[in-house]
PDB file of C-alpha atoms in Angstrom:
ATOM      1  CA  GLN A  23      -0.018  -0.040   0.078  1.00  0.00           C
ATOM      2  CA  VAL A  24       0.911   3.391  -0.349  1.00  0.00           C
ATOM      3  CA  GLN A  25      -0.141   6.393   1.637  1.00  0.00           C
ATOM      4  CA  LEU A  26       0.051  10.233   0.700  1.00  0.00           C
ATOM      5  CA  VAL A  27      -0.600  12.978   3.086  1.00  0.00           C
ATOM      6  CA  GLU A  28      -1.018  16.643   1.737  1.00  0.00           C
ATOM      7  CA  SER A  29      -0.408  19.646   3.640  1.00  0.00           C
ATOM      8  CA  GLY A  30       0.322  23.484   3.306  1.00  0.00           C
ATOM      9  CA  GLY A  31      -3.094  24.688   1.999  1.00  0.00           C
ATOM     10  CA  GLY A  32      -4.897  27.554   3.446  1.00  0.00           C
ATOM     11  CA  LEU A  33      -6.664  31.056   2.891  1.00  0.00           C
ATOM     12  CA  VAL A  34      -4.614  33.859   1.031  1.00  0.00           C
ATOM     13  CA  GLN A  35      -4.975  36.733  -0.868  1.00  0.00           C
ATOM     14  CA  ALA A  36      -4.706  37.023  -4.860  1.00  0.00           C
ATOM     15  CA  GLY A  37      -1.032  37.438  -5.691  1.00  0.00           C
ATOM     16  CA  ASP A  38       0.005  35.690  -2.803  1.00  0.00           C
ATOM     17  CA  SER A  39       2.210  32.421  -2.833  1.00  0.00           C
ATOM     18  CA  LEU A  40       1.715  28.874  -1.132  1.00  0.00           C
ATOM     19  CA  ARG A  41       3.728  25.654  -0.879  1.00  0.00           C
ATOM     20  CA  LEU A  42       1.793  22.335  -0.809  1.00  0.00           C
ATOM     21  CA  SER A  43       3.761  19.482   0.366  1.00  0.00           C
ATOM     22  CA  CYS A  44       2.872  15.739   0.167  1.00  0.00           C
ATOM     23  CA  GLU A  45       4.575  13.078   2.192  1.00  0.00           C
ATOM     24  CA  ALA A  46       4.329   9.202   0.763  1.00  0.00           C
ATOM     25  CA  SER A  47       5.105   6.465   2.663  1.00  0.00           C
ATOM     26  CA  GLY A  48       4.667   2.552   1.762  1.00  0.00           C
ATOM     27  CA  ARG A  49       6.872   2.037  -1.029  1.00  0.00           C
ATOM     28  CA  SER A  50       9.905   2.816  -2.740  1.00  0.00           C
ATOM     29  CA  PHE A  51       9.248   6.724  -3.585  1.00  0.00           C
ATOM     30  CA  SER A  52      11.925   7.375  -5.793  1.00  0.00           C
ATOM     31  CA  SER A  53      10.887   4.787  -8.355  1.00  0.00           C
ATOM     32  CA  TYR A  54       7.712   6.373  -9.417  1.00  0.00           C
ATOM     33  CA  ALA A  55       6.386   9.651 -10.970  1.00  0.00           C
ATOM     34  CA  MET A  56       3.833  11.816  -8.924  1.00  0.00           C
ATOM     35  CA  GLY A  57       1.324  14.340  -9.550  1.00  0.00           C
ATOM     36  CA  TRP A  58      -0.948  17.016  -8.408  1.00  0.00           C
ATOM     37  CA  PHE A  59      -4.483  17.529  -9.210  1.00  0.00           C
ATOM     38  CA  ARG A  60      -7.307  19.804  -8.086  1.00  0.00           C
ATOM     39  CA  GLN A  61     -11.005  20.003  -7.840  1.00  0.00           C
ATOM     40  CA  ALA A  62     -13.313  23.004  -7.367  1.00  0.00           C
ATOM     41  CA  PRO A  63     -16.688  22.856  -6.305  1.00  0.00           C
ATOM     42  CA  GLY A  64     -19.016  22.245  -9.239  1.00  0.00           C
ATOM     43  CA  LYS A  65     -16.090  21.230 -11.280  1.00  0.00           C
ATOM     44  CA  GLU A  66     -14.355  18.196 -12.284  1.00  0.00           C
ATOM     45  CA  ARG A  67     -11.104  17.108 -11.222  1.00  0.00           C
ATOM     46  CA  GLU A  68      -8.124  18.451 -13.349  1.00  0.00           C
ATOM     47  CA  PHE A  69      -4.565  18.052 -13.696  1.00  0.00           C
ATOM     48  CA  VAL A  70      -2.073  20.398 -12.283  1.00  0.00           C
ATOM     49  CA  ALA A  71       1.450  19.026 -12.581  1.00  0.00           C
ATOM     50  CA  THR A  72       3.628  16.262 -12.517  1.00  0.00           C
ATOM     51  CA  ILE A  73       6.961  15.041 -12.318  1.00  0.00           C
ATOM     52  CA  ASN A  74       8.970  11.823 -13.224  1.00  0.00           C
ATOM     53  CA  TRP A  75      10.769   9.573 -10.874  1.00  0.00           C
ATOM     54  CA  SER A  76      14.063  11.153 -10.674  1.00  0.00           C
ATOM     55  CA  GLY A  77      12.678  14.905 -10.989  1.00  0.00           C
ATOM     56  CA  GLY A  78      14.461  15.551 -14.127  1.00  0.00           C
ATOM     57  CA  PHE A  79      11.072  15.884 -16.503  1.00  0.00           C
ATOM     58  CA  THR A  80       8.087  17.771 -15.445  1.00  0.00           C
ATOM     59  CA  ASP A  81       4.824  18.899 -17.213  1.00  0.00           C
ATOM     60  CA  TYR A  82       2.154  21.391 -16.190  1.00  0.00           C
ATOM     61  CA  ALA A  83      -1.357  22.369 -17.162  1.00  0.00           C
ATOM     62  CA  ASP A  84      -1.637  25.286 -19.149  1.00  0.00           C
ATOM     63  CA  SER A  85      -3.485  27.373 -16.539  1.00  0.00           C
ATOM     64  CA  VAL A  86      -0.513  27.148 -14.061  1.00  0.00           C
ATOM     65  CA  LYS A  87       2.631  27.177 -16.205  1.00  0.00           C
ATOM     66  CA  GLY A  88       4.749  30.102 -15.205  1.00  0.00           C
ATOM     67  CA  ARG A  89       3.434  30.325 -11.861  1.00  0.00           C
ATOM     68  CA  PHE A  90       3.580  26.839 -10.307  1.00  0.00           C
ATOM     69  CA  THR A  91       6.484  24.605  -9.956  1.00  0.00           C
ATOM     70  CA  ILE A  92       6.466  20.890  -8.934  1.00  0.00           C
ATOM     71  CA  SER A  93       9.694  19.544  -7.175  1.00  0.00           C
ATOM     72  CA  ARG A  94      10.596  16.305  -5.248  1.00  0.00           C
ATOM     73  CA  ASP A  95      12.997  15.295  -2.856  1.00  0.00           C
ATOM     74  CA  ASN A  96      13.294  11.535  -2.818  1.00  0.00           C
ATOM     75  CA  VAL A  97      15.465  11.276   0.332  1.00  0.00           C
ATOM     76  CA  LYS A  98      12.417  12.896   2.458  1.00  0.00           C
ATOM     77  CA  ASN A  99       9.976  11.163   0.393  1.00  0.00           C
ATOM     78  CA  THR A 100       8.076  14.296  -0.523  1.00  0.00           C
ATOM     79  CA  VAL A 101       6.616  15.954  -3.636  1.00  0.00           C
ATOM     80  CA  TYR A 102       6.015  19.793  -3.445  1.00  0.00           C
ATOM     81  CA  LEU A 103       4.035  22.309  -5.415  1.00  0.00           C
ATOM     82  CA  GLN A 104       5.125  25.708  -5.201  1.00  0.00           C
ATOM     83  CA  MET A 105       2.236  27.921  -6.030  1.00  0.00           C
ATOM     84  CA  ASN A 106       3.073  31.673  -6.961  1.00  0.00           C
ATOM     85  CA  SER A 107       0.986  34.577  -8.200  1.00  0.00           C
ATOM     86  CA  LEU A 108      -2.317  32.725  -6.807  1.00  0.00           C
ATOM     87  CA  GLU A 109      -5.713  33.654  -8.382  1.00  0.00           C
ATOM     88  CA  ALA A 110      -9.175  33.366  -7.209  1.00  0.00           C
ATOM     89  CA  GLU A 111      -9.791  30.665 -10.085  1.00  0.00           C
ATOM     90  CA  ASP A 112      -6.989  28.735  -8.376  1.00  0.00           C
ATOM     91  CA  SER A 113      -9.275  27.958  -5.372  1.00  0.00           C
ATOM     92  CA  ALA A 114      -9.840  24.096  -4.977  1.00  0.00           C
ATOM     93  CA  VAL A 115      -9.016  21.066  -3.113  1.00  0.00           C
ATOM     94  CA  TYR A 116      -5.428  20.097  -4.180  1.00  0.00           C
ATOM     95  CA  TYR A 117      -4.790  16.288  -4.343  1.00  0.00           C
ATOM     96  CA  CYS A 118      -1.074  14.352  -4.631  1.00  0.00           C
ATOM     97  CA  ALA A 119      -1.541  11.324  -6.245  1.00  0.00           C
ATOM     98  CA  ALA A 120       0.960   8.349  -7.491  1.00  0.00           C
ATOM     99  CA  PRO A 121       0.573   5.990 -10.290  1.00  0.00           C
ATOM    100  CA  LEU A 122       0.655   2.334  -9.660  1.00  0.00           C
ATOM    101  CA  THR A 123       4.006   1.654 -11.841  1.00  0.00           C
ATOM    102  CA  SER A 124       4.690   4.598 -13.905  1.00  0.00           C
ATOM    103  CA  ARG A 125       7.992   6.089 -13.678  1.00  0.00           C
ATOM    104  CA  THR A 126       7.493   8.899 -16.377  1.00  0.00           C
ATOM    105  CA  THR A 127       5.297  11.893 -16.282  1.00  0.00           C
ATOM    106  CA  ARG A 128       1.268  11.541 -16.539  1.00  0.00           C
ATOM    107  CA  SER A 129      -1.041  13.988 -16.856  1.00  0.00           C
ATOM    108  CA  LYS A 130      -4.369  11.988 -16.719  1.00  0.00           C
ATOM    109  CA  ILE A 131      -6.707  11.092 -13.807  1.00  0.00           C
ATOM    110  CA  SER A 132      -6.918   7.714 -15.169  1.00  0.00           C
ATOM    111  CA  GLU A 133      -3.167   7.064 -14.694  1.00  0.00           C
ATOM    112  CA  TYR A 134      -3.088   7.499 -11.084  1.00  0.00           C
ATOM    113  CA  TYR A 135      -3.974   4.938  -8.565  1.00  0.00           C
ATOM    114  CA  TYR A 136      -2.968   6.068  -5.172  1.00  0.00           C
ATOM    115  CA  TRP A 137      -4.401   9.343  -3.949  1.00  0.00           C
ATOM    116  CA  GLY A 138      -4.319  11.546  -0.573  1.00  0.00           C
ATOM    117  CA  GLN A 139      -7.226  13.298   1.127  1.00  0.00           C
ATOM    118  CA  GLY A 140      -6.250  16.526   0.043  1.00  0.00           C
ATOM    119  CA  THR A 141      -6.034  20.240   0.975  1.00  0.00           C
ATOM    120  CA  GLN A 142      -7.989  23.226   0.726  1.00  0.00           C
ATOM    121  CA  VAL A 143      -6.442  26.361  -1.223  1.00  0.00           C
ATOM    122  CA  THR A 144      -8.732  29.567  -1.248  1.00  0.00           C
ATOM    123  CA  VAL A 145      -7.577  32.530  -2.868  1.00  0.00           C
ATOM    124  CA  SER A 146      -9.570  35.656  -2.123  1.00  0.00           C
ATOM    125  CA  SER A 147      -9.712  38.450  -4.765  1.00  0.00           C
TER     126      SER A 147
END
């Protein structure tokens, strides 16, 4: 089994920054890709960012490119999402996710198997 625990969410004003963390346990963290997704009220869950097993490759949703940065620390078994220049449209529950076997970046919800409980990010404008 794999357990994922997100933290770092909160209430901020537009233009502010937050750093989300996702701590993983249960398997060799460094062997697999990771991803971040988000879901706003009344909307479907959507892809935000992904990072491959080593951290050498990343991919982002167009809506967050240039503002968000995904990174990982394989010693600490933690993946991060640095969120800058936050906008009201970024308000959502943010979920950390891990695929079952993939080592490469993945951007589809269906490609992920393990999910955290989510952390709320609210941006006031």
